Amino acid sequence: MNASSTYGLSSQARNLQWLLTDLVEEVPGVNSVAVVSSDGLLLLSSDPVAPDTPAAASASARPRGPRGASADLATIVSGLGSLTTGAAALMDGGSVKQTMVAMEHGSVFVMSISDGSLLGVHATPDCDMSVVAYHMALFVGRAGHVLTPEVRSELRQSMENTP
């Protein structure tokens, strides 16, 4: 979902998209962001700019993921969420609040949203992990009460109608 696809959405859905866009644009090192419903469906994504498009020329110089990275991120977030929830249950660890995977060429962060949805962030290897986690927590705090069943349904439908 990009800025032009917010036309016709409720103010709550537009606010969530604005928060997601702000997270991507304002936090150094963030490549892409996805919000996934508790049943694994993509609700919101940052849809990174492909490097050879005119929009990329005006975009910031920080690296972006390949086109489709948000959809791939949604799949990874859903899988990590399921895996860590199962692990927490086996270890009597309670609910999972955050998961972080550090890789040679990047990091993936997953944070629970109060309704069972998940926020996932793919970031560069040199990102400040505490800054990324802090801004994710801000997003979760702001999005948790807005992500009602009606808004989730609206976002899901909007993602299905996006070319």
mmCIF file with all atom_site columns, N, CA and C in Angstrom, residues 112-158:
data_model
loop_
_atom_site.group_PDB
_atom_site.id
_atom_site.type_symbol
_atom_site.label_atom_id
_atom_site.label_alt_id
_atom_site.label_comp_id
_atom_site.label_asym_id
_atom_site.label_entity_id
_atom_site.label_seq_id
_atom_site.pdbx_PDB_ins_code
_atom_site.Cartn_x
_atom_site.Cartn_y
_atom_site.Cartn_z
_atom_site.occupancy
_atom_site.B_iso_or_equiv
_atom_site.pdbx_formal_charge
_atom_site.auth_seq_id
_atom_site.auth_comp_id
_atom_site.auth_asym_id
_atom_site.auth_atom_id
_atom_site.pdbx_PDB_model_num
ATOM 1   N N  . SER A 1 112 ? 4.976   -8.001  18.757 1.00 0.00 ? 112 SER A N  1
ATOM 2   C CA . SER A 1 112 ? 3.543   -8.273  18.864 1.00 0.00 ? 112 SER A CA 1
ATOM 3   C C  . SER A 1 112 ? 2.755   -6.984  19.036 1.00 0.00 ? 112 SER A C  1
ATOM 4   N N  . ILE A 1 113 ? 1.598   -6.946  18.374 1.00 0.00 ? 113 ILE A N  1
ATOM 5   C CA . ILE A 1 113 ? 0.642   -5.865  18.555 1.00 0.00 ? 113 ILE A CA 1
ATOM 6   C C  . ILE A 1 113 ? -0.495  -6.444  19.386 1.00 0.00 ? 113 ILE A C  1
ATOM 7   N N  . SER A 1 114 ? -1.135  -5.651  20.199 1.00 0.00 ? 114 SER A N  1
ATOM 8   C CA . SER A 1 114 ? -2.091  -6.136  21.196 1.00 0.00 ? 114 SER A CA 1
ATOM 9   C C  . SER A 1 114 ? -3.189  -7.044  20.656 1.00 0.00 ? 114 SER A C  1
ATOM 10  N N  . ASP A 1 115 ? -3.595  -6.884  19.400 1.00 0.00 ? 115 ASP A N  1
ATOM 11  C CA . ASP A 1 115 ? -4.691  -7.687  18.857 1.00 0.00 ? 115 ASP A CA 1
ATOM 12  C C  . ASP A 1 115 ? -4.222  -9.033  18.309 1.00 0.00 ? 115 ASP A C  1
ATOM 13  N N  . GLY A 1 116 ? -2.946  -9.359  18.446 1.00 0.00 ? 116 GLY A N  1
ATOM 14  C CA . GLY A 1 116 ? -2.413  -10.606 17.912 1.00 0.00 ? 116 GLY A CA 1
ATOM 15  C C  . GLY A 1 116 ? -1.708  -10.414 16.592 1.00 0.00 ? 116 GLY A C  1
ATOM 16  N N  . SER A 1 117 ? -1.823  -9.222  16.005 1.00 0.00 ? 117 SER A N  1
ATOM 17  C CA . SER A 1 117 ? -1.087  -8.926  14.784 1.00 0.00 ? 117 SER A CA 1
ATOM 18  C C  . SER A 1 117 ? 0.387   -8.754  15.123 1.00 0.00 ? 117 SER A C  1
ATOM 19  N N  . LEU A 1 118 ? 1.203   -8.734  14.080 1.00 0.00 ? 118 LEU A N  1
ATOM 20  C CA . LEU A 1 118 ? 2.643   -8.600  14.267 1.00 0.00 ? 118 LEU A CA 1
ATOM 21  C C  . LEU A 1 118 ? 3.187   -7.476  13.401 1.00 0.00 ? 118 LEU A C  1
ATOM 22  N N  . LEU A 1 119 ? 4.153   -6.767  13.934 1.00 0.00 ? 119 LEU A N  1
ATOM 23  C CA . LEU A 1 119 ? 4.889   -5.748  13.196 1.00 0.00 ? 119 LEU A CA 1
ATOM 24  C C  . LEU A 1 119 ? 6.259   -6.320  12.894 1.00 0.00 ? 119 LEU A C  1
ATOM 25  N N  . GLY A 1 120 ? 6.652   -6.316  11.628 1.00 0.00 ? 120 GLY A N  1
ATOM 26  C CA . GLY A 1 120 ? 7.966   -6.809  11.235 1.00 0.00 ? 120 GLY A CA 1
ATOM 27  C C  . GLY A 1 120 ? 8.764   -5.738  10.536 1.00 0.00 ? 120 GLY A C  1
ATOM 28  N N  . VAL A 1 121 ? 10.044  -5.685  10.837 1.00 0.00 ? 121 VAL A N  1
ATOM 29  C CA . VAL A 1 121 ? 10.943  -4.702  10.236 1.00 0.00 ? 121 VAL A CA 1
ATOM 30  C C  . VAL A 1 121 ? 12.186  -5.420  9.734  1.00 0.00 ? 121 VAL A C  1
ATOM 31  N N  . HIS A 1 122 ? 12.552  -5.120  8.484  1.00 0.00 ? 122 HIS A N  1
ATOM 32  C CA . HIS A 1 122 ? 13.826  -5.587  7.935  1.00 0.00 ? 122 HIS A CA 1
ATOM 33  C C  . HIS A 1 122 ? 14.743  -4.375  7.923  1.00 0.00 ? 122 HIS A C  1
ATOM 34  N N  . ALA A 1 123 ? 15.919  -4.500  8.537  1.00 0.00 ? 123 ALA A N  1
ATOM 35  C CA . ALA A 1 123 ? 16.832  -3.365  8.662  1.00 0.00 ? 123 ALA A CA 1
ATOM 36  C C  . ALA A 1 123 ? 18.238  -3.749  8.201  1.00 0.00 ? 123 ALA A C  1
ATOM 37  N N  . THR A 1 124 ? 19.037  -2.732  7.982  1.00 0.00 ? 124 THR A N  1
ATOM 38  C CA . THR A 1 124 ? 20.425  -2.927  7.552  1.00 0.00 ? 124 THR A CA 1
ATOM 39  C C  . THR A 1 124 ? 21.254  -3.480  8.712  1.00 0.00 ? 124 THR A C  1
ATOM 40  N N  . PRO A 1 125 ? 22.408  -4.095  8.402  1.00 0.00 ? 125 PRO A N  1
ATOM 41  C CA . PRO A 1 125 ? 23.231  -4.662  9.473  1.00 0.00 ? 125 PRO A CA 1
ATOM 42  C C  . PRO A 1 125 ? 23.820  -3.605  10.406 1.00 0.00 ? 125 PRO A C  1
ATOM 43  N N  . ASP A 1 126 ? 23.956  -2.368  9.920  1.00 0.00 ? 126 ASP A N  1
ATOM 44  C CA . ASP A 1 126 ? 24.543  -1.313  10.744 1.00 0.00 ? 126 ASP A CA 1
ATOM 45  C C  . ASP A 1 126 ? 23.511  -0.446  11.459 1.00 0.00 ? 126 ASP A C  1
ATOM 46  N N  . CYS A 1 127 ? 22.239  -0.865  11.442 1.00 0.00 ? 127 CYS A N  1
ATOM 47  C CA . CYS A 1 127 ? 21.207  -0.074  12.125 1.00 0.00 ? 127 CYS A CA 1
ATOM 48  C C  . CYS A 1 127 ? 21.458  -0.073  13.634 1.00 0.00 ? 127 CYS A C  1
ATOM 49  N N  . ASP A 1 128 ? 20.953  0.931   14.288 1.00 0.00 ? 128 ASP A N  1
ATOM 50  C CA . ASP A 1 128 ? 20.992  0.972   15.749 1.00 0.00 ? 128 ASP A CA 1
ATOM 51  C C  . ASP A 1 128 ? 19.774  0.190   16.241 1.00 0.00 ? 128 ASP A C  1
ATOM 52  N N  . MET A 1 129 ? 20.017  -1.023  16.709 1.00 0.00 ? 129 MET A N  1
ATOM 53  C CA . MET A 1 129 ? 18.921  -1.926  17.080 1.00 0.00 ? 129 MET A CA 1
ATOM 54  C C  . MET A 1 129 ? 18.017  -1.338  18.151 1.00 0.00 ? 129 MET A C  1
ATOM 55  N N  . SER A 1 130 ? 18.582  -0.591  19.076 1.00 0.00 ? 130 SER A N  1
ATOM 56  C CA . SER A 1 130 ? 17.752  -0.016  20.138 1.00 0.00 ? 130 SER A CA 1
ATOM 57  C C  . SER A 1 130 ? 16.837  1.077   19.580 1.00 0.00 ? 130 SER A C  1
ATOM 58  N N  . VAL A 1 131 ? 17.298  1.821   18.593 1.00 0.00 ? 131 VAL A N  1
ATOM 59  C CA . VAL A 1 131 ? 16.466  2.855   17.974 1.00 0.00 ? 131 VAL A CA 1
ATOM 60  C C  . VAL A 1 131 ? 15.336  2.209   17.182 1.00 0.00 ? 131 VAL A C  1
ATOM 61  N N  . VAL A 1 132 ? 15.651  1.156   16.415 1.00 0.00 ? 132 VAL A N  1
ATOM 62  C CA . VAL A 1 132 ? 14.620  0.444   15.657 1.00 0.00 ? 132 VAL A CA 1
ATOM 63  C C  . VAL A 1 132 ? 13.578  -0.126  16.618 1.00 0.00 ? 132 VAL A C  1
ATOM 64  N N  . ALA A 1 133 ? 14.024  -0.790  17.679 1.00 0.00 ? 133 ALA A N  1
ATOM 65  C CA . ALA A 1 133 ? 13.094  -1.378  18.645 1.00 0.00 ? 133 ALA A CA 1
ATOM 66  C C  . ALA A 1 133 ? 12.240  -0.315  19.331 1.00 0.00 ? 133 ALA A C  1
ATOM 67  N N  . TYR A 1 134 ? 12.826  0.818   19.652 1.00 0.00 ? 134 TYR A N  1
ATOM 68  C CA . TYR A 1 134 ? 12.086  1.913   20.284 1.00 0.00 ? 134 TYR A CA 1
ATOM 69  C C  . TYR A 1 134 ? 10.969  2.418   19.370 1.00 0.00 ? 134 TYR A C  1
ATOM 70  N N  . HIS A 1 135 ? 11.305  2.658   18.096 1.00 0.00 ? 135 HIS A N  1
ATOM 71  C CA . HIS A 1 135 ? 10.295  3.160   17.162 1.00 0.00 ? 135 HIS A CA 1
ATOM 72  C C  . HIS A 1 135 ? 9.233   2.113   16.852 1.00 0.00 ? 135 HIS A C  1
ATOM 73  N N  . MET A 1 136 ? 9.620   0.849   16.872 1.00 0.00 ? 136 MET A N  1
ATOM 74  C CA . MET A 1 136 ? 8.625   -0.217  16.715 1.00 0.00 ? 136 MET A CA 1
ATOM 75  C C  . MET A 1 136 ? 7.656   -0.203  17.898 1.00 0.00 ? 136 MET A C  1
ATOM 76  N N  . ALA A 1 137 ? 8.187   -0.035  19.092 1.00 0.00 ? 137 ALA A N  1
ATOM 77  C CA . ALA A 1 137 ? 7.339   0.015   20.288 1.00 0.00 ? 137 ALA A CA 1
ATOM 78  C C  . ALA A 1 137 ? 6.382   1.204   20.226 1.00 0.00 ? 137 ALA A C  1
ATOM 79  N N  . LEU A 1 138 ? 6.858   2.341   19.704 1.00 0.00 ? 138 LEU A N  1
ATOM 80  C CA . LEU A 1 138 ? 5.972   3.495   19.532 1.00 0.00 ? 138 LEU A CA 1
ATOM 81  C C  . LEU A 1 138 ? 4.840   3.160   18.563 1.00 0.00 ? 138 LEU A C  1
ATOM 82  N N  . PHE A 1 139 ? 5.176   2.518   17.438 1.00 0.00 ? 139 PHE A N  1
ATOM 83  C CA . PHE A 1 139 ? 4.164   2.129   16.457 1.00 0.00 ? 139 PHE A CA 1
ATOM 84  C C  . PHE A 1 139 ? 3.147   1.196   17.101 1.00 0.00 ? 139 PHE A C  1
ATOM 85  N N  . VAL A 1 140 ? 3.626   0.184   17.798 1.00 0.00 ? 140 VAL A N  1
ATOM 86  C CA . VAL A 1 140 ? 2.740   -0.792  18.440 1.00 0.00 ? 140 VAL A CA 1
ATOM 87  C C  . VAL A 1 140 ? 1.827   -0.105  19.447 1.00 0.00 ? 140 VAL A C  1
ATOM 88  N N  . GLY A 1 141 ? 2.378   0.813   20.227 1.00 0.00 ? 141 GLY A N  1
ATOM 89  C CA . GLY A 1 141 ? 1.573   1.535   21.208 1.00 0.00 ? 141 GLY A CA 1
ATOM 90  C C  . GLY A 1 141 ? 0.483   2.379   20.579 1.00 0.00 ? 141 GLY A C  1
ATOM 91  N N  . ARG A 1 142 ? 0.793   2.960   19.435 1.00 0.00 ? 142 ARG A N  1
ATOM 92  C CA . ARG A 1 142 ? -0.181  3.809   18.742 1.00 0.00 ? 142 ARG A CA 1
ATOM 93  C C  . ARG A 1 142 ? -1.166  3.000   17.916 1.00 0.00 ? 142 ARG A C  1
ATOM 94  N N  . ALA A 1 143 ? -0.715  1.877   17.372 1.00 0.00 ? 143 ALA A N  1
ATOM 95  C CA . ALA A 1 143 ? -1.550  1.084   16.456 1.00 0.00 ? 143 ALA A CA 1
ATOM 96  C C  . ALA A 1 143 ? -2.452  0.094   17.181 1.00 0.00 ? 143 ALA A C  1
ATOM 97  N N  . GLY A 1 144 ? -2.041  -0.360  18.340 1.00 0.00 ? 144 GLY A N  1
ATOM 98  C CA . GLY A 1 144 ? -2.762  -1.424  19.028 1.00 0.00 ? 144 GLY A CA 1
ATOM 99  C C  . GLY A 1 144 ? -4.231  -1.170  19.242 1.00 0.00 ? 144 GLY A C  1
ATOM 100 N N  . HIS A 1 145 ? -4.602  0.021   19.671 1.00 0.00 ? 145 HIS A N  1
ATOM 101 C CA . HIS A 1 145 ? -6.009  0.318   19.958 1.00 0.00 ? 145 HIS A CA 1
ATOM 102 C C  . HIS A 1 145 ? -6.801  0.647   18.694 1.00 0.00 ? 145 HIS A C  1
ATOM 103 N N  . VAL A 1 146 ? -6.107  0.969   17.590 1.00 0.00 ? 146 VAL A N  1
ATOM 104 C CA . VAL A 1 146 ? -6.771  1.347   16.338 1.00 0.00 ? 146 VAL A CA 1
ATOM 105 C C  . VAL A 1 146 ? -7.046  0.128   15.456 1.00 0.00 ? 146 VAL A C  1
ATOM 106 N N  . LEU A 1 147 ? -6.278  -0.926  15.639 1.00 0.00 ? 147 LEU A N  1
ATOM 107 C CA . LEU A 1 147 ? -6.365  -2.091  14.765 1.00 0.00 ? 147 LEU A CA 1
ATOM 108 C C  . LEU A 1 147 ? -7.536  -2.985  15.178 1.00 0.00 ? 147 LEU A C  1
ATOM 109 N N  . THR A 1 148 ? -8.731  -2.469  14.976 1.00 0.00 ? 148 THR A N  1
ATOM 110 C CA . THR A 1 148 ? -9.967  -3.181  15.302 1.00 0.00 ? 148 THR A CA 1
ATOM 111 C C  . THR A 1 148 ? -10.269 -4.201  14.200 1.00 0.00 ? 148 THR A C  1
ATOM 112 N N  . PRO A 1 149 ? -11.173 -5.131  14.433 1.00 0.00 ? 149 PRO A N  1
ATOM 113 C CA . PRO A 1 149 ? -11.545 -6.078  13.367 1.00 0.00 ? 149 PRO A CA 1
ATOM 114 C C  . PRO A 1 149 ? -12.007 -5.370  12.089 1.00 0.00 ? 149 PRO A C  1
ATOM 115 N N  . GLU A 1 150 ? -12.724 -4.269  12.236 1.00 0.00 ? 150 GLU A N  1
ATOM 116 C CA . GLU A 1 150 ? -13.199 -3.540  11.064 1.00 0.00 ? 150 GLU A CA 1
ATOM 117 C C  . GLU A 1 150 ? -12.036 -2.943  10.269 1.00 0.00 ? 150 GLU A C  1
ATOM 118 N N  . VAL A 1 151 ? -11.070 -2.355  10.961 1.00 0.00 ? 151 VAL A N  1
ATOM 119 C CA . VAL A 1 151 ? -9.917  -1.751  10.291 1.00 0.00 ? 151 VAL A CA 1
ATOM 120 C C  . VAL A 1 151 ? -9.045  -2.849  9.681  1.00 0.00 ? 151 VAL A C  1
ATOM 121 N N  . ARG A 1 152 ? -8.862  -3.969  10.387 1.00 0.00 ? 152 ARG A N  1
ATOM 122 C CA . ARG A 1 152 ? -8.095  -5.081  9.811  1.00 0.00 ? 152 ARG A CA 1
ATOM 123 C C  . ARG A 1 152 ? -8.741  -5.555  8.515  1.00 0.00 ? 152 ARG A C  1
ATOM 124 N N  . SER A 1 153 ? -10.055 -5.690  8.512  1.00 0.00 ? 153 SER A N  1
ATOM 125 C CA . SER A 1 153 ? -10.774 -6.122  7.315  1.00 0.00 ? 153 SER A CA 1
ATOM 126 C C  . SER A 1 153 ? -10.605 -5.113  6.187  1.00 0.00 ? 153 SER A C  1
ATOM 127 N N  . GLU A 1 154 ? -10.688 -3.839  6.510  1.00 0.00 ? 154 GLU A N  1
ATOM 128 C CA . GLU A 1 154 ? -10.517 -2.782  5.513  1.00 0.00 ? 154 GLU A CA 1
ATOM 129 C C  . GLU A 1 154 ? -9.103  -2.805  4.923  1.00 0.00 ? 154 GLU A C  1
ATOM 130 N N  . LEU A 1 155 ? -8.103  -2.960  5.776  1.00 0.00 ? 155 LEU A N  1
ATOM 131 C CA . LEU A 1 155 ? -6.715  -3.007  5.308  1.00 0.00 ? 155 LEU A CA 1
ATOM 132 C C  . LEU A 1 155 ? -6.467  -4.243  4.449  1.00 0.00 ? 155 LEU A C  1
ATOM 133 N N  . ARG A 1 156 ? -6.987  -5.379  4.883  1.00 0.00 ? 156 ARG A N  1
ATOM 134 C CA . ARG A 1 156 ? -6.824  -6.618  4.123  1.00 0.00 ? 156 ARG A CA 1
ATOM 135 C C  . ARG A 1 156 ? -7.419  -6.466  2.724  1.00 0.00 ? 156 ARG A C  1
ATOM 136 N N  . GLN A 1 157 ? -8.626  -5.902  2.660  1.00 0.00 ? 157 GLN A N  1
ATOM 137 C CA . GLN A 1 157 ? -9.298  -5.695  1.374  1.00 0.00 ? 157 GLN A CA 1
ATOM 138 C C  . GLN A 1 157 ? -8.503  -4.712  0.513  1.00 0.00 ? 157 GLN A C  1
ATOM 139 N N  . SER A 1 158 ? -7.966  -3.680  1.111  1.00 0.00 ? 158 SER A N  1
ATOM 140 C CA . SER A 1 158 ? -7.176  -2.701  0.377  1.00 0.00 ? 158 SER A CA 1
ATOM 141 C C  . SER A 1 158 ? -5.919  -3.350  -0.198 1.00 0.00 ? 158 SER A C  1
#
